[in-house]
Amino acid sequence: MKKNKIFIKLFAMTAGVVMILLVMQFIFQYFWLEKFYVYNKKETISNELIMLKGKLENGFINQENINKTLNQYSRENDIFIGISNSQGIPQYGLDGEGSLSYIEIEDDQKENYKIYMNAFSNEQDLIGGLKISKKIQVQGSIMNTKEKNVYPESITLENKKFSAKKDGEITSGIVITKDIEIDDALVVGNVEGNSIELNIDWTEIPKPQEIRLKGSIIDMNLMSEDDYGIEYRRSQLLQEIFSFLGQQKDLNTIFRENKMMQYTKVDSFTGIKNIIFVQPLFIKNKEPRLMFAVSSLQPIEETTDIMKTYFLFALIIAMLVAIMVSFLYSKKFTKPLLHLNGVTKNMADLDFSHKCRIHTNDEIEDLAENINSMSDKLKRTLEEVKESNEKLKEEIIFKEKMEQFRKRFIADASHELKTPLTVMKGICEGVVDGIYDYNDHDHFKKMLNEINDMSQLVYDLLEISKLESGKVPFKKEIFQLCDVVLKIHGKLKPLLERKELKVQLDLAEDFIIGDEDKIERVIRNLYSNAVQYTPENGEINIYIHHDQDHCYVNIENSPAKISKDDLSKIWEPFYRIEKSRNKALGGTGLGLHMVKGILDKHDSEYGIENTEKGVKVYFSLQRIVEEIEIESELEKSI
């Protein structure tokens, strides 16, 4: 869990933020979208009505075109508009003679009446039974006895009575309530500086009169299904005019304030909520009128109901997508970070073999490159520190060895010098004390031999000191190695014959590069040791072989052998295989140490080992192959 902690945090935070935004959007859409749509529709219709009011009052529309304009506004704004006078008598946009659903009857007194059938449009039994010449009875109300337009409350056809409801029952499809709540009043301006005083005698305004009719149908204009919506809203608006004027008692104040009023009602027949707008209107400052408009909220309610369901499914899908996208985003974002974390953990464990491989082309890639660079530098620094530590260890070991070597060297040198000095002192004391005859030359010869040995010892010590300090000059010369071997062989021939030693020479005529004098000393020392440690009638083999770049000198004597312990120490100064340090059986022990120093300066491979026949010592020197190379090397040496 700790390993993916950053991934879980980023995923939870991203998914949480996205989900909170989605839920907030869903809550707003679910609870306030419908109100927002209603408010927006009210604002739009109000502005359109204000513009229409201005055109009508300023005479921009001819009276002959008012009906056409109202119908155009109704279609464009999904509303139905009508204008009535202050008594509720329709003036414009409410006649609808061509499309109103009505029947015309002739009563027994031969009077013709127009019966509006909008309130009975859903009575299919009634509508289907209406025929010309059919007898019919009508009970309802009439607004103007001269125009003889009847708004029926009940119709009897073939002894079957069909009724419209009012005050909670159906009357023209509008629910008429006791009180009208006017809200959202909008001030659109006053007329003549709000100085018009209306002196209307409302008692002279005709009231709807109840009427009962019997007669025969002489004409019919019943609404088709396509026309029903328009006529239904027309009937809504007519009934709303009657309802508004029937309950409003102070029309003078309404016209004086000249404000738009709006309120909502629910149609009990359909259950649809409608917005009603009432706007005082003065066309050319004549009789004050009222402009009514009704617009259904059903499309908004249906749309919002569908959208609420849609929003719920969209929220679920969006949440799933948000979770998936957050997961992928978090994984993609944290993957390089986790990779960097793994690499830096390895670096903390001093493992620099892992590198950051990130190609995001951003700051994370820069960070990865910086970590790689830091890893390389730390690796190099650590290697340098390790190398320095190794060198320091080697120096410490070397110093310890040198200190041991110095102590042993001083002790051995002191021992080597002490012996001849003691001998010389004894001889001198004997001569002084008269024990030895000073005319006896043997004693002086012994002293001379001791002095020679001391001189050789001091010389060897000086040479070794020069070799180790690098003060001995080394020449680069080209010479034949076999010539040097033969030269040394000639010098040692008397000793070989005295010990009756057999010597086999197998020499190659190779040219080498080096210091001829120093190499001669090396061969003389090794050859002399072989002669010294080979018993009488023994055998010495000297042979030279080569490869492409080097020439190898091998000196093998038999049947002598050297112990393993002596082989590991034989190159050390003052070390002698013969522990008694008898000079008759060996020198000072500095010869091989000096050989080692000379061969080291020539970058030689050298060593000493036991073979089946005896002991072999060998070393290598750089070989000159071509004549051209010989000439060039000679020119350099000159």
XYZ file of C-alpha atoms in Angstrom:
638
model
C 0.000 0.000 0.000
C 2.829 2.386 0.842
C 4.428 1.661 -2.520
C 1.486 3.124 -4.464
C 0.573 5.828 -1.979
C 1.130 8.704 -4.405
C -0.954 6.930 -7.066
C -3.850 6.387 -4.637
C -3.687 10.005 -3.455
C -3.653 11.444 -6.954
C -6.376 9.083 -8.162
C -8.642 9.802 -5.168
C -8.090 13.568 -5.400
C -8.671 13.742 -9.171
C -11.704 11.448 -9.131
C -13.114 13.269 -6.090
C -12.801 16.732 -7.653
C -14.355 15.597 -10.934
C -17.208 13.817 -9.121
C -17.926 16.855 -6.938
C -18.158 19.022 -10.063
C -20.404 16.483 -11.771
C -22.686 16.170 -8.720
C -22.902 19.971 -8.365
C -23.805 20.282 -12.025
C -26.390 17.499 -11.669
C -27.975 19.136 -8.596
C -28.206 22.470 -10.380
C -29.719 20.901 -13.495
C -32.075 18.644 -11.541
C -33.501 21.241 -9.167
C -33.020 24.621 -10.850
C -32.992 23.973 -14.578
C -36.776 24.139 -14.888
C -36.930 27.353 -12.859
C -34.171 28.811 -15.005
C -36.058 27.914 -18.188
C -39.299 29.379 -16.804
C -37.546 32.570 -15.742
C -35.860 32.855 -19.121
C -39.154 32.286 -20.925
C -40.890 34.917 -18.790
C -38.135 37.409 -19.552
C -38.272 36.674 -23.273
C -42.068 36.935 -23.537
C -42.112 40.068 -21.358
C -39.572 41.786 -23.595
C -41.498 40.781 -26.724
C -44.760 42.077 -25.264
C -43.098 45.361 -24.269
C -41.820 45.787 -27.827
C -45.272 44.938 -29.227
C -46.932 47.393 -26.829
C -44.568 50.150 -28.020
C -45.366 49.446 -31.700
C -49.132 49.449 -31.045
C -49.168 52.593 -28.908
C -46.943 54.559 -31.289
C -49.023 53.664 -34.339
C -46.311 51.640 -36.099
C -48.932 48.969 -36.875
C -52.101 49.782 -38.822
C -55.308 48.689 -37.174
C -56.078 46.540 -40.227
C -52.820 44.588 -39.576
C -53.098 44.218 -35.805
C -54.675 40.757 -36.002
C -52.017 39.602 -38.461
C -49.237 40.976 -36.252
C -50.656 39.327 -33.151
C -50.886 35.987 -34.943
C -47.265 36.352 -36.144
C -46.041 37.133 -32.606
C -47.999 34.154 -31.314
C -46.367 31.750 -33.775
C -42.844 33.130 -33.325
C -42.908 33.147 -29.516
C -45.097 30.092 -28.812
C -47.731 32.197 -27.082
C -51.290 33.254 -27.790
C -52.016 37.001 -27.674
C -55.306 38.810 -27.594
C -56.523 42.351 -26.877
C -59.836 43.212 -25.187
C -61.406 46.430 -24.031
C -61.840 47.290 -20.395
C -65.202 45.483 -20.378
C -63.658 42.182 -21.563
C -65.041 42.390 -25.111
C -62.471 40.910 -27.554
C -60.953 43.523 -29.843
C -57.999 41.922 -31.685
C -56.648 38.404 -32.045
C -59.561 36.715 -30.289
C -62.297 36.377 -32.894
C -60.846 33.462 -34.877
C -63.979 33.233 -37.019
C -62.383 31.042 -39.610
C -61.157 28.415 -37.199
C -63.335 28.659 -34.074
C -65.299 25.561 -33.172
C -68.943 26.601 -33.155
C -72.430 25.667 -34.292
C -75.164 28.038 -35.377
C -78.788 27.315 -34.381
C -82.140 28.859 -35.157
C -84.606 29.003 -32.231
C -88.349 28.888 -32.342
C -88.526 32.705 -32.846
C -86.322 32.351 -35.936
C -83.374 34.052 -34.154
C -79.887 32.829 -35.005
C -77.285 32.216 -32.255
C -73.630 31.177 -32.494
C -72.710 28.530 -29.900
C -68.926 28.218 -29.185
C -67.999 24.535 -28.720
C -64.434 24.835 -27.448
C -65.317 23.568 -23.989
C -66.830 20.403 -25.508
C -64.084 19.496 -27.961
C -63.280 16.290 -26.065
C -66.913 15.148 -25.897
C -66.695 12.795 -28.847
C -70.282 11.501 -28.386
C -71.579 15.057 -28.580
C -69.366 16.160 -31.486
C -70.098 12.978 -33.436
C -73.891 13.418 -32.998
C -74.053 17.022 -34.248
C -75.738 17.205 -37.677
C -77.534 19.873 -39.677
C -81.261 20.111 -38.711
C -80.634 18.232 -35.462
C -82.607 19.496 -32.481
C -80.512 20.801 -29.627
C -80.902 22.535 -26.255
C -78.303 24.959 -24.933
C -77.873 26.563 -21.515
C -75.126 29.119 -21.027
C -74.255 32.816 -20.959
C -74.257 35.590 -23.521
C -72.032 38.674 -23.323
C -73.771 40.785 -25.977
C -77.357 40.214 -26.985
C -76.780 42.064 -30.259
C -73.956 39.802 -31.396
C -75.748 36.693 -30.061
C -72.556 34.782 -29.192
C -73.292 32.101 -26.592
C -70.762 30.392 -24.289
C -72.511 27.135 -23.322
C -72.453 25.516 -19.905
C -74.509 22.467 -20.909
C -75.823 21.010 -24.164
C -78.628 18.445 -24.524
C -78.699 16.312 -27.666
C -81.126 13.465 -28.176
C -82.089 13.575 -24.484
C -78.447 13.277 -23.420
C -76.987 16.181 -21.457
C -73.336 17.207 -21.739
C -72.012 19.689 -19.162
C -68.959 21.898 -18.802
C -67.539 22.464 -15.327
C -66.764 25.731 -13.577
C -65.339 26.720 -10.188
C -63.424 23.521 -10.007
C -65.362 22.041 -12.929
C -64.444 22.337 -16.585
C -65.330 25.628 -18.234
C -63.468 26.266 -21.437
C -60.611 24.224 -20.026
C -59.521 26.939 -17.515
C -59.512 26.637 -13.725
C -60.971 29.862 -12.340
C -59.806 30.472 -8.793
C -61.282 32.804 -6.253
C -58.190 35.025 -6.042
C -55.587 35.828 -8.664
C -52.027 36.215 -7.408
C -50.152 38.781 -9.480
C -46.380 38.442 -9.340
C -43.307 39.633 -11.153
C -44.888 42.990 -12.025
C -42.779 44.754 -14.628
C -42.871 48.545 -14.993
C -42.834 49.366 -18.706
C -43.550 53.095 -18.560
C -46.466 55.409 -17.960
C -48.667 57.102 -20.501
C -48.608 60.907 -20.731
C -46.353 61.095 -17.683
C -48.791 58.877 -15.793
C -51.332 61.689 -15.795
C -54.306 59.930 -17.427
C -57.371 59.821 -15.237
C -59.974 57.251 -16.247
C -63.578 57.975 -15.358
C -65.185 54.706 -16.212
C -68.578 53.841 -14.777
C -68.152 50.144 -14.294
C -71.822 49.788 -13.385
C -72.725 50.475 -17.034
C -70.524 47.629 -18.324
C -72.838 44.777 -19.412
C -72.641 41.615 -17.328
C -72.833 38.076 -18.789
C -76.532 37.047 -18.984
C -77.836 33.504 -18.617
C -79.732 32.167 -21.590
C -81.642 28.973 -22.500
C -82.135 28.093 -26.140
C -83.937 25.426 -28.152
C -83.500 25.162 -31.851
C -82.151 23.375 -34.888
C -78.613 23.311 -36.177
C -78.338 25.368 -39.364
C -74.509 25.655 -39.656
C -71.395 24.025 -38.124
C -67.680 24.859 -38.003
C -66.143 22.241 -35.730
C -62.470 22.281 -35.031
C -60.243 19.641 -36.564
C -57.686 17.885 -34.406
C -54.952 20.069 -35.864
C -56.820 23.260 -34.976
C -57.675 22.171 -31.503
C -54.444 23.357 -29.913
C -54.840 26.900 -31.250
C -58.508 27.169 -30.413
C -58.001 25.562 -27.049
C -55.523 28.272 -26.139
C -57.812 30.903 -27.613
C -60.593 29.648 -25.355
C -58.112 29.647 -22.444
C -57.313 33.286 -23.097
C -60.998 34.277 -23.445
C -61.887 32.551 -20.209
C -58.878 34.151 -18.502
C -60.068 37.590 -19.642
C -63.489 36.911 -18.094
C -61.874 35.581 -14.925
C -59.409 38.506 -14.587
C -62.020 41.236 -15.156
C -64.565 39.441 -12.981
C -62.219 39.488 -9.972
C -60.342 42.765 -10.506
C -62.010 45.740 -8.796
C -59.666 48.660 -9.339
C -58.959 48.869 -13.079
C -58.304 52.622 -12.775
C -55.200 51.857 -10.681
C -54.047 49.180 -13.162
C -54.251 51.580 -16.106
C -52.732 54.442 -14.125
C -49.677 52.392 -13.015
C -49.390 50.945 -16.502
C -47.445 47.859 -15.302
C -47.241 44.393 -16.781
C -48.610 41.646 -14.564
C -47.904 37.947 -14.818
C -49.046 34.888 -12.917
C -49.342 31.142 -13.390
C -52.332 28.810 -13.402
C -52.774 25.092 -13.690
C -55.333 23.776 -16.164
C -57.335 21.203 -14.193
C -58.516 19.571 -17.399
C -55.003 18.845 -18.687
C -52.919 19.514 -15.562
C -50.699 21.833 -17.610
C -49.219 24.928 -16.002
C -49.582 28.164 -18.000
C -48.135 31.657 -17.681
C -50.605 34.541 -18.119
C -49.415 38.063 -18.935
C -51.652 41.131 -18.562
C -50.448 44.427 -20.072
C -52.413 47.741 -19.984
C -52.476 49.213 -23.486
C -53.379 52.599 -24.971
C -53.697 52.516 -28.746
C -53.419 56.161 -29.881
C -54.611 57.268 -26.440
C -58.084 56.014 -27.130
C -60.119 53.745 -24.901
C -57.777 51.835 -22.589
C -57.364 48.175 -23.466
C -55.790 45.101 -21.936
C -53.385 42.884 -23.848
C -53.494 39.298 -22.603
C -51.024 36.563 -23.460
C -50.925 32.929 -22.414
C -48.000 30.528 -22.846
C -47.842 26.895 -21.797
C -45.055 25.602 -19.592
C -45.752 22.053 -20.728
C -42.802 21.908 -23.193
C -40.468 23.074 -20.424
C -41.851 20.550 -17.949
C -41.695 17.721 -20.479
C -38.192 18.716 -21.534
C -36.921 19.043 -17.973
C -38.541 15.734 -16.973
C -36.742 14.004 -19.852
C -33.533 15.881 -19.095
C -33.671 14.910 -15.416
C -33.697 11.256 -16.408
C -31.014 11.958 -18.999
C -28.922 13.852 -16.455
C -29.135 10.936 -14.021
C -27.861 8.455 -16.616
C -25.320 11.007 -17.852
C -24.111 11.506 -14.266
C -23.616 7.769 -13.768
C -21.807 7.410 -17.108
C -19.744 10.553 -16.467
C -18.745 9.243 -13.025
C -17.646 5.923 -14.499
C -15.715 7.731 -17.229
C -14.230 10.095 -14.619
C -13.091 7.160 -12.496
C -11.563 5.427 -15.518
C -9.892 8.597 -16.837
C -8.660 9.512 -13.341
C -7.222 6.018 -12.971
C -5.423 6.166 -16.328
C -4.309 9.764 -15.767
C -3.036 9.020 -12.265
C -1.249 5.886 -13.429
C 0.360 7.700 -16.359
C 1.395 10.630 -14.171
C 2.736 8.571 -11.261
C 4.471 5.887 -13.366
C 7.578 8.025 -14.047
C 7.613 9.190 -10.411
C 7.537 5.590 -9.156
C 10.285 4.755 -11.663
C 12.384 7.659 -10.355
C 11.725 6.507 -6.789
C 12.985 2.999 -7.617
C 16.133 4.330 -9.274
C 16.921 6.681 -6.379
C 16.407 3.798 -3.905
C 19.004 1.785 -5.813
C 21.306 4.824 -5.724
C 20.815 4.999 -1.948
C 22.016 1.371 -1.827
C 25.059 2.405 -3.937
C 23.721 0.528 -6.967
C 24.245 2.810 -9.959
C 23.505 0.226 -12.660
C 19.868 1.350 -13.067
C 19.131 4.452 -15.138
C 16.043 6.642 -15.453
C 14.389 5.980 -18.793
C 11.678 8.629 -19.067
C 10.681 10.408 -22.276
C 7.882 12.815 -21.303
C 9.419 15.945 -22.829
C 8.765 17.962 -19.690
C 10.282 18.787 -16.293
C 10.027 15.144 -15.194
C 12.303 14.126 -18.065
C 14.720 16.904 -17.020
C 14.618 15.547 -13.466
C 15.355 12.030 -14.769
C 18.337 13.298 -16.766
C 19.630 15.174 -13.708
C 19.301 12.015 -11.608
C 21.188 10.025 -14.279
C 23.909 12.661 -14.333
C 24.095 12.664 -10.537
C 24.231 8.837 -10.580
C 27.163 8.868 -13.015
C 29.020 11.473 -10.970
C 28.385 9.608 -7.724
C 29.522 6.370 -9.357
C 32.728 7.991 -10.611
C 33.304 9.682 -7.263
C 32.729 6.430 -5.391
C 35.073 4.585 -7.735
C 37.682 7.306 -7.242
C 37.222 7.081 -3.478
C 37.553 3.288 -3.624
C 40.601 3.613 -5.835
C 42.075 6.191 -3.489
C 41.353 3.924 -0.543
C 42.995 1.001 -2.334
C 45.994 3.136 -3.141
C 46.059 4.366 0.424
C 45.909 0.791 1.679
C 48.659 -0.195 -0.734
C 50.748 2.771 0.378
C 50.206 1.882 4.008
C 51.115 -1.750 3.321
C 54.066 -0.609 1.237
C 55.215 1.730 3.979
C 54.858 -1.026 6.527
C 56.851 -3.349 4.278
C 59.412 -0.631 3.636
C 59.681 -0.007 7.342
C 60.172 -3.707 7.950
C 62.562 -3.797 5.007
C 64.483 -0.794 6.391
C 64.769 -2.366 9.787
C 65.840 -5.712 8.328
C 68.104 -3.979 5.811
C 69.863 -2.011 8.559
C 70.128 -5.123 10.665
C 71.483 -7.213 7.789
C 73.822 -4.448 6.600
C 75.048 -3.968 10.162
C 75.579 -7.698 10.440
C 77.382 -7.851 7.112
C 79.641 -4.934 8.070
C 80.128 -6.082 11.634
C 81.691 -9.409 10.642
C 84.600 -8.011 8.549
C 85.142 -5.209 11.038
C 85.376 -7.735 13.843
C 87.884 -9.803 11.869
C 89.922 -6.709 11.035
C 89.808 -5.521 14.644
C 90.985 -8.933 15.910
C 93.940 -8.964 13.505
C 94.936 -5.385 14.396
C 94.698 -6.083 18.149
C 96.799 -9.247 17.655
C 99.499 -7.289 15.811
C 99.478 -4.509 18.471
C 99.607 -6.950 21.330
C 102.452 -8.860 19.648
C 100.355 -11.961 19.180
C 100.739 -11.706 15.394
C 103.904 -10.863 13.634
C 103.339 -7.675 11.682
C 105.715 -8.987 9.054
C 103.303 -11.884 8.401
C 101.550 -10.883 5.135
C 98.769 -13.474 5.523
C 97.104 -11.399 8.206
C 97.168 -8.330 6.014
C 95.811 -10.334 3.098
C 92.854 -11.393 5.271
C 92.268 -7.770 6.226
C 92.435 -6.779 2.553
C 89.866 -9.437 1.636
C 87.539 -8.177 4.356
C 88.018 -4.622 3.143
C 87.183 -5.740 -0.414
C 84.053 -7.496 0.817
C 82.989 -4.372 2.720
C 83.660 -2.228 -0.337
C 81.555 -4.552 -2.502
C 78.776 -4.522 0.092
C 78.780 -0.723 0.269
C 78.833 -0.535 -3.528
C 75.898 -2.905 -3.785
C 73.968 -0.919 -1.166
C 74.626 2.306 -3.059
C 73.502 0.710 -6.337
C 70.305 -0.597 -4.773
C 69.644 2.820 -3.248
C 70.139 4.472 -6.623
C 67.848 1.947 -8.336
C 65.062 2.471 -5.817
C 65.398 6.259 -5.941
C 65.507 6.293 -9.778
C 68.853 8.050 -9.902
C 70.571 5.345 -11.975
C 70.435 6.324 -15.660
C 69.168 3.674 -18.059
C 70.244 3.680 -21.682
C 68.149 2.478 -24.619
C 70.483 0.450 -26.776
C 70.012 -2.190 -29.409
C 72.207 -5.243 -29.036
C 72.261 -8.982 -29.511
C 71.393 -10.842 -26.336
C 73.384 -13.931 -27.339
C 76.605 -11.862 -27.424
C 76.122 -10.867 -23.798
C 75.491 -14.483 -22.752
C 78.571 -15.702 -24.581
C 80.673 -12.938 -22.990
C 79.596 -13.958 -19.466
C 80.070 -17.626 -20.343
C 83.655 -16.923 -21.352
C 84.411 -15.213 -18.035
C 82.933 -18.064 -15.978
C 84.527 -20.852 -18.026
C 87.428 -21.478 -15.572
C 85.001 -21.918 -12.707
C 82.853 -24.230 -14.820
C 85.809 -26.383 -15.629
C 86.956 -26.490 -12.005
C 83.533 -27.799 -10.905
C 83.286 -29.989 -14.011
C 79.865 -28.556 -14.886
C 78.212 -29.270 -18.209
C 76.728 -26.221 -19.927
C 74.319 -26.389 -22.876
C 73.723 -23.197 -24.826
C 70.784 -22.717 -27.211
C 70.945 -19.062 -28.225
C 68.883 -17.102 -30.775
C 70.465 -14.200 -32.579
C 67.780 -11.693 -31.609
C 68.172 -7.974 -31.228
C 66.743 -6.420 -28.104
C 66.415 -2.886 -26.777
C 67.665 -1.970 -23.296
C 70.679 -1.010 -21.190
C 73.384 -3.504 -22.237
C 75.566 -2.990 -19.145
C 72.638 -3.517 -16.765
C 71.454 -6.616 -18.645
C 75.011 -7.978 -18.605
C 75.018 -7.573 -14.822
C 71.688 -9.412 -14.596
C 72.948 -12.351 -16.682
C 76.264 -12.477 -14.801
C 74.503 -12.555 -11.450
C 71.987 -15.249 -12.494
C 74.676 -17.334 -14.265
C 77.016 -17.036 -11.265
C 74.261 -18.142 -8.862
C 73.539 -21.155 -11.089
C 77.229 -22.080 -11.069
C 77.514 -21.504 -7.315
C 74.481 -23.600 -6.324
C 75.052 -26.428 -8.814
C 77.042 -29.302 -7.336
C 80.059 -30.738 -9.111
C 79.333 -32.667 -12.263
C 76.008 -30.881 -12.429
C 74.378 -29.415 -15.552
C 73.382 -25.903 -16.609
C 71.112 -25.163 -19.595
C 70.914 -21.650 -21.045
C 68.469 -21.142 -23.904
C 66.784 -18.157 -25.538
C 63.438 -18.208 -27.347
C 61.129 -15.462 -28.538
C 57.614 -14.584 -29.621
C 56.528 -11.695 -31.822
C 57.390 -8.925 -29.344
C 59.646 -10.362 -26.635
C 62.789 -12.372 -26.221
C 63.000 -14.792 -23.229
C 66.215 -15.849 -21.422
C 66.086 -19.108 -19.417
C 68.861 -20.377 -17.094
C 68.208 -23.821 -15.604
C 70.586 -25.715 -13.307
C 70.205 -29.237 -12.012
C 69.850 -31.102 -9.789
C 69.388 -28.215 -7.273
C 65.980 -27.455 -5.753
C 64.576 -24.470 -3.751
C 61.847 -24.750 -1.141
C 58.533 -22.906 -1.701
C 59.155 -20.659 1.270
C 62.534 -19.619 -0.169
C 60.995 -19.043 -3.647
C 58.576 -16.446 -2.250
C 61.405 -14.522 -0.502
C 64.337 -14.984 -2.817
C 64.098 -11.501 -4.378
C 64.265 -9.772 -0.988
C 67.509 -7.976 -0.010
C 70.004 -9.872 2.159
C 67.976 -13.038 1.791
C 70.052 -16.139 1.394
C 69.018 -19.720 1.017
C 71.997 -20.706 3.125
C 70.977 -19.443 6.570
C 74.471 -19.656 8.086
C 75.503 -16.794 5.791
C 78.788 -18.567 5.044
C 80.476 -16.518 2.342
C 82.009 -19.620 0.885
C 78.498 -20.802 0.090
C 76.995 -17.496 -1.005
C 77.263 -13.741 -1.235
C 75.568 -10.949 0.694
C 72.067 -11.678 -0.620
C 71.806 -8.382 -2.500
C 72.444 -9.760 -5.991
C 68.916 -10.990 -6.817
C 67.392 -7.898 -5.249
C 69.497 -5.759 -7.583
C 68.482 -8.001 -10.531
C 64.854 -7.425 -9.612
C 65.348 -3.638 -9.668
C 67.030 -3.702 -13.106
C 64.365 -5.984 -14.646
C 61.574 -3.846 -13.219
C 63.057 -0.835 -14.980
C 62.962 -2.816 -18.259
C 59.278 -3.801 -17.743
C 60.391 -7.397 -17.808
C 58.469 -10.516 -16.903
C 60.733 -12.537 -14.629
C 60.612 -15.291 -12.073
C 62.224 -18.364 -10.537
C 60.669 -21.813 -10.238
C 61.431 -25.444 -9.615
C 61.372 -27.775 -12.625
C 61.674 -31.522 -13.070
C 65.436 -31.131 -13.571
C 66.155 -28.486 -10.972
C 65.698 -24.707 -10.707
C 64.951 -22.314 -13.572
C 65.216 -18.562 -13.568
C 63.857 -16.558 -16.530
C 63.227 -13.009 -17.699
C 61.977 -11.206 -20.849
C 63.148 -8.207 -22.863
C 61.601 -6.196 -25.674
C 62.522 -7.641 -29.066
C 63.302 -5.651 -32.228
C 61.736 -7.441 -35.173
C 62.378 -5.593 -38.438
C 65.603 -4.065 -39.689
C 63.806 -0.768 -40.259
C 62.808 -0.732 -36.624
C 66.405 -1.478 -35.657
C 67.681 1.433 -37.703
C 65.085 3.821 -36.266
C 65.839 2.725 -32.726
C 69.569 3.140 -33.372
C 68.972 6.658 -34.660
C 67.033 7.458 -31.504
C 69.788 6.085 -29.297
C 72.410 8.116 -31.180
